[in-house]
């Protein structure tokens, strides 16, 4: 065999082997050879050679076997480009036949020889000859007659003797593994894991190290860190008189590696072999610049390294490993940042269902807010609050949530809805609160009157039953599976510090309450990019004066009701300013239509009639009169500020008075006031004049001066197109991509979930535009708005504050468009910080 044959090559330090031609396993083995580690002789077959095998083009078997001597005993393992893509299982002990069995009986003893031969016969029969595994179920592998029974079973079923020629055996194994890789089932499985349809497979043919015989012999695996936490810890198992990964089989009487009070260990049994293993694995870490798991075999006390793979790891472990490698100067900090998938940080920030736990899946919906929580089912916000008061965890179950459910969501540990998508009310608020949420669970039947939900297959769950919401996967689970706690450890914090040192776009948080603001600050947000004030009005002590204001016919009556709300709003804003300690806070003036604050049922109308001392019929008529055919496009946002200006007057006064109070106690505050749903410059002029007038009044009354910035939330296509006019009136434009996407597409974000998956599968849309920013359509409007706005006002601050703000792809778009910052849910701030850092680093690396 030629060492430099590109398709069938002996693995040496200089052989032409690469991950994209021979696979990751072959390349890793070459790296181990270059480190002069004890790797058995190995030949690598390229993707091209394996593809040829599948179509019947066999390599020159004599040349392939030549490096292995007169009596070759081999194993074959798959070598795909990415180990996560899987591949056919390894086949060991190829070359075993009757003659070698006799020799082994003399050298190793009959029991060991029979075990080696029997293992190969069974593996070959099932995986190569494709015989029924049941044929071998009753064969006792420990019996002296087990081998004879297996050979007889093979001969009877295959109608031929078991092959004795190593070349014939090896050829059949190679052909079988190649065909298995290219089969339809295997192709679909690896595509589901992200592999391209034409992903190639390499194969490595390696000289066997038996791990069975006289002296200390066995096999196992070793790694230097824990796969769950990433903490330094020698981990693995060793099993005497075993092969391959036998030590990891459940029930195997494996030994610990390091001396352990719980049982015998390899360190005590074979101290030199253990010391060698530690040294080899540490060398792999240092030279391969990665935490590796080594598969090894020991033969008469001597260690052989059969394979090395990048260890499997949780997100928490991935962060710890990358940070520790950088701190040990093995990799640069910049490389550590690039090694972590930003979205994987969600796993650190929230409790998760333990991957090893059994999952009793009831249904699957849209994974709207990551994390997992367990609680008893409740069907209303009042029940959720009562449950929380009793100290019982509960899951709020609704057809869909509305603003009046805010208190119930705060009381619940998770939310489940029948309707909705990624930007529905439950999803947006859930992400902001860090509350696990599954929406659009249409497989379930919700019967709110009977207070139960029905699952496919006839299972029912009533109020009080315990379920688990996994907002990371979208699963609704029965019962209480084991959980993994969130981890904001020192490695995570260090990674965030490194991220901030290199990123070049700001990251703020969408935060509506002091709790949200504190969370945002703890996660490193540079300020609040969106504070939605409507959520402040749904508290019980605020809802009645709000409703009084709505029912008032005259301006002075509205002002009287709003006077009761003013001190509450002022305290809200003062607390936000205190928490953010001088960092910018952008407050959006009231946005939703007024009817959202009114009751929607008879009982609620009756309570309101009592509170306002009005006839029920008057209340009912007024509620009906305020109803709209299309509330999303009705009297809301700036339209309220223009037609009912007293609301924005009160909010502006509360902001300015809070600014003075908070500045007196700490760092100076410069609030940002944002006008929602603007579509015309004149709207801005009208609101701006009133806000300026309120500012002048507060300055005059208090004798205190202060600054503030006025901006517009760009949510309508017209606002983006007329950004040059609007920009002359304001300091900033913040693009609300939730509504902008909704209006650009003519899609309801709450209802699109019903058909969106079908649209994506059929290629109508490449992705759900509420989940991933549509850079072609909506993005074009963002670019136009940014360019025209900056042309009219070069110092204009540009930002995005819709749900897309936390997506790495959206952050890339915003950087390229020259935006100043992105704003996202508090729990997505670390994701955005890391994604922004990676984008900045990639720009530096790119030629």
Short mmCIF file of N, CA and C in Angstrom, two decimals, residues 256-388:
data_model
loop_
_atom_site.label_atom_id
_atom_site.label_comp_id
_atom_site.label_asym_id
_atom_site.label_seq_id
_atom_site.Cartn_x
_atom_site.Cartn_y
_atom_site.Cartn_z
N UNK A 256 -13.89 1.75 38.70
CA UNK A 256 -13.59 3.17 38.60
C UNK A 256 -12.18 3.31 38.02
N UNK A 257 -11.87 4.48 37.52
CA UNK A 257 -10.51 4.72 37.04
C UNK A 257 -9.62 5.17 38.19
N UNK A 258 -10.01 6.26 38.84
CA UNK A 258 -9.25 6.80 39.96
C UNK A 258 -9.65 6.09 41.24
N UNK A 259 -8.73 6.00 42.19
CA UNK A 259 -9.04 5.37 43.47
C UNK A 259 -10.30 6.00 44.06
N UNK A 260 -11.24 5.15 44.47
CA UNK A 260 -12.56 5.63 44.89
C UNK A 260 -13.06 4.77 46.03
N UNK A 261 -13.59 5.42 47.06
CA UNK A 261 -14.06 4.67 48.23
C UNK A 261 -15.23 3.77 47.90
N UNK A 262 -15.92 4.05 46.76
CA UNK A 262 -17.12 3.27 46.42
C UNK A 262 -16.80 1.89 45.83
N UNK A 263 -15.53 1.66 45.44
CA UNK A 263 -15.23 0.37 44.85
C UNK A 263 -13.84 0.30 44.27
N UNK A 264 -13.45 -0.87 43.74
CA UNK A 264 -12.10 -1.04 43.19
C UNK A 264 -11.87 -0.14 41.97
N UNK A 265 -10.60 0.15 41.70
CA UNK A 265 -10.27 1.08 40.62
C UNK A 265 -9.08 0.59 39.81
N UNK A 266 -8.95 1.12 38.61
CA UNK A 266 -7.81 0.82 37.76
C UNK A 266 -6.52 1.34 38.39
N UNK A 267 -6.60 2.50 39.06
CA UNK A 267 -5.41 3.07 39.69
C UNK A 267 -4.80 2.10 40.70
N UNK A 268 -5.64 1.36 41.43
CA UNK A 268 -5.14 0.40 42.40
C UNK A 268 -4.69 -0.89 41.71
N UNK A 269 -5.43 -1.26 40.66
CA UNK A 269 -5.15 -2.54 39.98
C UNK A 269 -3.90 -2.46 39.11
N UNK A 270 -3.75 -1.36 38.36
CA UNK A 270 -2.62 -1.21 37.44
C UNK A 270 -2.16 0.24 37.47
N UNK A 271 -1.43 0.64 38.52
CA UNK A 271 -1.07 2.05 38.70
C UNK A 271 -0.30 2.66 37.54
N UNK A 272 0.60 1.88 36.91
CA UNK A 272 1.37 2.43 35.80
C UNK A 272 0.49 2.69 34.59
N UNK A 273 -0.41 1.76 34.30
CA UNK A 273 -1.33 1.95 33.17
C UNK A 273 -2.20 3.17 33.41
N UNK A 274 -2.67 3.35 34.65
CA UNK A 274 -3.50 4.51 34.97
C UNK A 274 -2.71 5.81 34.80
N UNK A 275 -1.47 5.82 35.28
CA UNK A 275 -0.63 7.02 35.15
C UNK A 275 -0.39 7.34 33.68
N UNK A 276 -0.16 6.31 32.87
CA UNK A 276 0.05 6.53 31.43
C UNK A 276 -1.21 7.13 30.79
N UNK A 277 -2.36 6.58 31.16
CA UNK A 277 -3.62 7.07 30.60
C UNK A 277 -3.83 8.55 30.92
N UNK A 278 -3.57 8.93 32.17
CA UNK A 278 -3.73 10.34 32.56
C UNK A 278 -2.79 11.22 31.75
N UNK A 279 -1.56 10.77 31.60
CA UNK A 279 -0.57 11.57 30.87
C UNK A 279 -0.96 11.69 29.39
N UNK A 280 -1.43 10.59 28.79
CA UNK A 280 -1.82 10.62 27.39
C UNK A 280 -3.00 11.58 27.17
N UNK A 281 -3.98 11.49 28.06
CA UNK A 281 -5.18 12.33 27.89
C UNK A 281 -4.86 13.80 28.11
N UNK A 282 -3.98 14.09 29.07
CA UNK A 282 -3.56 15.48 29.30
C UNK A 282 -2.80 16.02 28.08
N UNK A 283 -1.98 15.17 27.47
CA UNK A 283 -1.25 15.58 26.27
C UNK A 283 -2.23 15.86 25.12
N UNK A 284 -3.24 15.00 24.98
CA UNK A 284 -4.26 15.23 23.95
C UNK A 284 -4.95 16.57 24.17
N UNK A 285 -5.29 16.88 25.42
CA UNK A 285 -5.94 18.17 25.72
C UNK A 285 -5.07 19.33 25.30
N UNK A 286 -3.79 19.24 25.63
CA UNK A 286 -2.88 20.35 25.37
C UNK A 286 -2.58 20.51 23.88
N UNK A 287 -2.33 19.40 23.21
CA UNK A 287 -1.90 19.48 21.80
C UNK A 287 -3.07 19.56 20.83
N UNK A 288 -4.18 18.89 21.16
CA UNK A 288 -5.35 18.96 20.28
C UNK A 288 -6.24 20.14 20.64
N UNK A 289 -5.92 20.83 21.74
CA UNK A 289 -6.62 22.06 22.15
C UNK A 289 -8.11 21.81 22.37
N UNK A 290 -8.39 20.70 23.05
CA UNK A 290 -9.77 20.30 23.29
C UNK A 290 -9.80 19.27 24.40
N UNK A 291 -10.94 19.23 25.12
CA UNK A 291 -11.15 18.15 26.09
C UNK A 291 -11.58 16.91 25.30
N UNK A 292 -10.80 15.83 25.44
CA UNK A 292 -11.03 14.64 24.65
C UNK A 292 -11.38 13.46 25.54
N UNK A 293 -12.17 12.56 24.98
CA UNK A 293 -12.40 11.26 25.60
C UNK A 293 -11.57 10.24 24.84
N UNK A 294 -10.74 9.52 25.55
CA UNK A 294 -9.89 8.50 24.93
C UNK A 294 -10.51 7.13 25.15
N UNK A 295 -10.65 6.37 24.07
CA UNK A 295 -11.04 4.96 24.18
C UNK A 295 -9.75 4.16 24.17
N UNK A 296 -9.61 3.28 25.15
CA UNK A 296 -8.33 2.58 25.30
C UNK A 296 -8.54 1.09 25.53
N UNK A 297 -7.48 0.36 25.30
CA UNK A 297 -7.44 -1.06 25.68
C UNK A 297 -6.11 -1.31 26.36
N UNK A 298 -6.14 -2.22 27.33
CA UNK A 298 -4.92 -2.62 28.02
C UNK A 298 -4.68 -4.08 27.71
N UNK A 299 -3.47 -4.37 27.27
CA UNK A 299 -3.12 -5.76 26.94
C UNK A 299 -1.85 -6.11 27.70
N UNK A 300 -1.98 -7.02 28.66
CA UNK A 300 -0.87 -7.40 29.51
C UNK A 300 -0.21 -6.18 30.15
N UNK A 301 -1.05 -5.25 30.63
CA UNK A 301 -0.55 -4.08 31.36
C UNK A 301 -0.14 -2.91 30.50
N UNK A 302 -0.08 -3.09 29.17
CA UNK A 302 0.35 -2.00 28.28
C UNK A 302 -0.88 -1.29 27.71
N UNK A 303 -0.87 0.05 27.74
CA UNK A 303 -2.00 0.85 27.27
C UNK A 303 -1.90 1.10 25.77
N UNK A 304 -3.02 0.95 25.08
CA UNK A 304 -3.15 1.30 23.66
C UNK A 304 -4.33 2.26 23.51
N UNK A 305 -4.14 3.32 22.74
CA UNK A 305 -5.23 4.26 22.48
C UNK A 305 -5.89 3.91 21.15
N UNK A 306 -7.17 3.55 21.24
CA UNK A 306 -7.89 3.10 20.06
C UNK A 306 -8.59 4.25 19.34
N UNK A 307 -8.92 5.29 20.08
CA UNK A 307 -9.70 6.37 19.48
C UNK A 307 -9.68 7.58 20.42
N UNK A 308 -9.91 8.73 19.86
CA UNK A 308 -10.07 9.94 20.65
C UNK A 308 -11.21 10.75 20.06
N UNK A 309 -12.15 11.15 20.89
CA UNK A 309 -13.28 11.95 20.39
C UNK A 309 -13.47 13.16 21.31
N UNK A 310 -13.95 14.24 20.74
CA UNK A 310 -14.31 15.43 21.52
C UNK A 310 -15.43 15.01 22.48
N UNK A 311 -15.28 15.32 23.76
CA UNK A 311 -16.25 14.78 24.72
C UNK A 311 -17.63 15.40 24.49
N UNK A 312 -18.65 14.59 24.71
CA UNK A 312 -20.02 15.11 24.73
C UNK A 312 -20.14 16.05 25.92
N UNK A 313 -20.93 17.13 25.77
CA UNK A 313 -20.99 18.11 26.84
C UNK A 313 -22.30 18.85 26.84
N UNK A 314 -22.72 19.26 28.01
CA UNK A 314 -23.86 20.15 28.15
C UNK A 314 -23.40 21.57 27.81
N UNK A 315 -24.34 22.50 27.70
CA UNK A 315 -23.97 23.88 27.43
C UNK A 315 -23.14 24.44 28.59
N UNK A 316 -23.52 24.08 29.80
CA UNK A 316 -22.76 24.54 30.97
C UNK A 316 -21.32 24.05 30.89
N UNK A 317 -21.14 22.79 30.54
CA UNK A 317 -19.78 22.23 30.44
C UNK A 317 -19.02 22.88 29.29
N UNK A 318 -19.71 23.15 28.17
CA UNK A 318 -19.04 23.76 27.02
C UNK A 318 -18.44 25.11 27.40
N UNK A 319 -19.18 25.89 28.17
CA UNK A 319 -18.67 27.20 28.60
C UNK A 319 -17.47 27.02 29.52
N UNK A 320 -17.59 26.14 30.51
CA UNK A 320 -16.50 25.92 31.45
C UNK A 320 -15.24 25.43 30.71
N UNK A 321 -15.42 24.50 29.79
CA UNK A 321 -14.28 23.94 29.06
C UNK A 321 -13.59 25.02 28.24
N UNK A 322 -14.36 25.80 27.50
CA UNK A 322 -13.76 26.84 26.65
C UNK A 322 -13.02 27.86 27.50
N UNK A 323 -13.62 28.29 28.61
CA UNK A 323 -12.99 29.28 29.48
C UNK A 323 -11.71 28.72 30.11
N UNK A 324 -11.77 27.48 30.58
CA UNK A 324 -10.58 26.89 31.21
C UNK A 324 -9.45 26.69 30.22
N UNK A 325 -9.78 26.30 28.99
CA UNK A 325 -8.73 26.16 27.97
C UNK A 325 -8.06 27.50 27.69
N UNK A 326 -8.87 28.56 27.68
CA UNK A 326 -8.30 29.90 27.45
C UNK A 326 -7.45 30.34 28.64
N UNK A 327 -7.95 30.10 29.85
CA UNK A 327 -7.19 30.51 31.03
C UNK A 327 -5.88 29.74 31.16
N UNK A 328 -5.85 28.51 30.63
CA UNK A 328 -4.62 27.71 30.63
C UNK A 328 -3.73 28.02 29.44
N UNK A 329 -4.09 29.05 28.65
CA UNK A 329 -3.30 29.51 27.49
C UNK A 329 -3.22 28.46 26.38
N UNK A 330 -4.16 27.53 26.38
CA UNK A 330 -4.18 26.52 25.31
C UNK A 330 -4.86 27.08 24.07
N UNK A 331 -5.90 27.88 24.26
CA UNK A 331 -6.54 28.59 23.17
C UNK A 331 -6.65 30.07 23.56
N UNK A 332 -6.87 30.94 22.57
CA UNK A 332 -7.05 32.36 22.86
C UNK A 332 -8.46 32.62 23.36
N UNK A 333 -8.65 33.73 24.07
CA UNK A 333 -9.99 34.09 24.55
C UNK A 333 -10.96 34.23 23.38
N UNK A 334 -10.46 34.78 22.27
CA UNK A 334 -11.32 34.97 21.10
C UNK A 334 -11.83 33.63 20.58
N UNK A 335 -10.97 32.62 20.60
CA UNK A 335 -11.40 31.30 20.14
C UNK A 335 -12.40 30.69 21.12
N UNK A 336 -12.19 30.92 22.40
CA UNK A 336 -13.15 30.43 23.40
C UNK A 336 -14.53 31.01 23.13
N UNK A 337 -14.60 32.29 22.81
CA UNK A 337 -15.88 32.93 22.49
C UNK A 337 -16.53 32.28 21.28
N UNK A 338 -15.74 31.99 20.27
CA UNK A 338 -16.28 31.44 19.02
C UNK A 338 -16.73 29.99 19.16
N UNK A 339 -16.27 29.32 20.21
CA UNK A 339 -16.61 27.90 20.37
C UNK A 339 -18.00 27.67 20.96
N UNK A 340 -18.64 28.70 21.50
CA UNK A 340 -19.92 28.52 22.17
C UNK A 340 -21.05 28.97 21.26
N UNK A 341 -22.02 28.10 21.02
CA UNK A 341 -23.22 28.47 20.27
C UNK A 341 -24.06 29.40 21.13
N UNK A 342 -24.32 30.65 20.68
CA UNK A 342 -25.04 31.60 21.55
C UNK A 342 -26.36 31.05 22.10
N UNK A 343 -27.15 30.40 21.25
CA UNK A 343 -28.46 29.91 21.73
C UNK A 343 -28.32 28.85 22.81
N UNK A 344 -27.16 28.19 22.86
CA UNK A 344 -26.96 27.16 23.89
C UNK A 344 -26.94 27.77 25.29
N UNK A 345 -26.71 29.09 25.38
CA UNK A 345 -26.69 29.71 26.70
C UNK A 345 -28.04 29.62 27.38
N UNK A 346 -29.12 29.47 26.60
CA UNK A 346 -30.44 29.32 27.21
C UNK A 346 -30.46 28.18 28.21
N UNK A 347 -29.65 27.15 27.93
CA UNK A 347 -29.61 25.98 28.81
C UNK A 347 -29.01 26.35 30.17
N UNK A 348 -28.11 27.33 30.19
CA UNK A 348 -27.50 27.74 31.45
C UNK A 348 -28.43 28.65 32.24
N UNK A 349 -29.23 29.44 31.53
CA UNK A 349 -29.99 30.50 32.18
C UNK A 349 -31.29 30.01 32.80
N UNK A 350 -31.73 28.81 32.44
CA UNK A 350 -33.02 28.30 32.90
C UNK A 350 -32.87 26.87 33.42
N UNK A 351 -33.76 26.49 34.30
CA UNK A 351 -33.87 25.07 34.67
C UNK A 351 -34.25 24.28 33.42
N UNK A 352 -33.74 23.06 33.33
CA UNK A 352 -34.03 22.21 32.18
C UNK A 352 -34.43 20.82 32.66
N UNK A 353 -35.21 20.11 31.86
CA UNK A 353 -35.48 18.70 32.15
C UNK A 353 -34.17 17.94 31.95
N UNK A 354 -33.83 17.12 32.91
CA UNK A 354 -32.61 16.31 32.82
C UNK A 354 -32.67 15.44 31.56
N UNK A 355 -31.65 15.52 30.69
CA UNK A 355 -31.67 14.72 29.46
C UNK A 355 -31.82 13.22 29.73
N UNK A 356 -31.40 12.77 30.91
CA UNK A 356 -31.49 11.35 31.24
C UNK A 356 -32.86 10.95 31.80
N UNK A 357 -33.72 11.93 32.05
CA UNK A 357 -35.02 11.64 32.67
C UNK A 357 -35.99 11.03 31.66
N UNK A 358 -36.89 10.18 32.15
CA UNK A 358 -37.96 9.65 31.30
C UNK A 358 -38.96 10.77 31.02
N UNK A 359 -39.41 10.85 29.77
CA UNK A 359 -40.34 11.93 29.38
C UNK A 359 -41.68 11.31 28.99
N UNK A 360 -42.69 11.54 29.82
CA UNK A 360 -44.05 11.09 29.51
C UNK A 360 -44.74 12.23 28.75
N UNK A 361 -44.54 12.23 27.45
CA UNK A 361 -44.99 13.35 26.62
C UNK A 361 -46.50 13.28 26.39
N UNK A 362 -47.20 14.39 26.72
CA UNK A 362 -48.63 14.50 26.48
C UNK A 362 -48.88 15.06 25.09
N UNK A 363 -48.15 16.14 24.78
CA UNK A 363 -48.33 16.83 23.49
C UNK A 363 -47.11 17.71 23.26
N UNK A 364 -47.04 18.26 22.07
CA UNK A 364 -45.95 19.18 21.72
C UNK A 364 -46.55 20.42 21.06
N UNK A 365 -46.07 21.59 21.49
CA UNK A 365 -46.50 22.85 20.89
C UNK A 365 -45.29 23.66 20.47
N UNK A 366 -45.46 24.97 20.39
CA UNK A 366 -44.37 25.86 20.02
C UNK A 366 -43.53 26.16 21.27
N UNK A 367 -42.23 25.92 21.16
CA UNK A 367 -41.32 26.20 22.28
C UNK A 367 -41.10 27.70 22.34
N UNK A 368 -41.95 28.40 23.11
CA UNK A 368 -42.03 29.85 23.04
C UNK A 368 -41.12 30.57 24.03
N UNK A 369 -40.82 29.95 25.16
CA UNK A 369 -39.95 30.57 26.15
C UNK A 369 -39.18 29.47 26.86
N UNK A 370 -37.84 29.48 26.79
CA UNK A 370 -37.05 28.32 27.24
C UNK A 370 -37.08 28.11 28.74
N UNK A 371 -36.68 26.89 29.12
CA UNK A 371 -36.69 26.49 30.52
C UNK A 371 -37.80 25.49 30.77
N UNK A 372 -37.78 24.90 31.95
CA UNK A 372 -38.79 23.90 32.29
C UNK A 372 -39.23 24.10 33.73
N UNK A 373 -40.50 23.79 33.99
CA UNK A 373 -41.04 23.92 35.34
C UNK A 373 -42.21 22.95 35.51
N UNK A 374 -42.42 22.53 36.75
CA UNK A 374 -43.48 21.59 37.08
C UNK A 374 -44.45 22.24 38.05
N UNK A 375 -45.75 22.01 37.83
CA UNK A 375 -46.75 22.55 38.75
C UNK A 375 -48.11 21.94 38.52
N UNK A 376 -49.05 22.31 39.37
CA UNK A 376 -50.42 21.84 39.24
C UNK A 376 -51.19 22.73 38.27
N UNK A 377 -52.06 22.12 37.48
CA UNK A 377 -52.83 22.86 36.48
C UNK A 377 -53.81 23.80 37.15
N UNK A 378 -53.82 25.07 36.69
CA UNK A 378 -54.89 26.02 37.05
C UNK A 378 -55.36 26.66 35.75
N UNK A 379 -56.63 27.11 35.74
CA UNK A 379 -57.21 27.60 34.50
C UNK A 379 -57.52 29.10 34.50
N UNK A 380 -57.14 29.83 35.56
CA UNK A 380 -57.39 31.27 35.58
C UNK A 380 -56.30 31.96 36.38
N UNK A 381 -56.18 33.26 36.13
CA UNK A 381 -55.17 34.05 36.83
C UNK A 381 -55.45 34.11 38.32
N UNK A 382 -56.72 34.20 38.70
CA UNK A 382 -57.06 34.27 40.13
C UNK A 382 -56.67 32.97 40.84
N UNK A 383 -56.87 31.83 40.16
CA UNK A 383 -56.48 30.55 40.75
C UNK A 383 -54.95 30.45 40.86
N UNK A 384 -54.25 31.00 39.87
CA UNK A 384 -52.79 30.99 39.93
C UNK A 384 -52.30 31.79 41.11
N UNK A 385 -52.92 32.96 41.34
CA UNK A 385 -52.52 33.78 42.49
C UNK A 385 -52.83 33.09 43.82
N UNK A 386 -53.98 32.43 43.87
CA UNK A 386 -54.35 31.70 45.10
C UNK A 386 -53.37 30.55 45.35
N UNK A 387 -52.99 29.87 44.28
CA UNK A 387 -52.05 28.76 44.40
C UNK A 387 -50.70 29.26 44.91
N UNK A 388 -50.24 30.39 44.33
CA UNK A 388 -48.96 30.95 44.77
C UNK A 388 -49.02 31.37 46.23
#
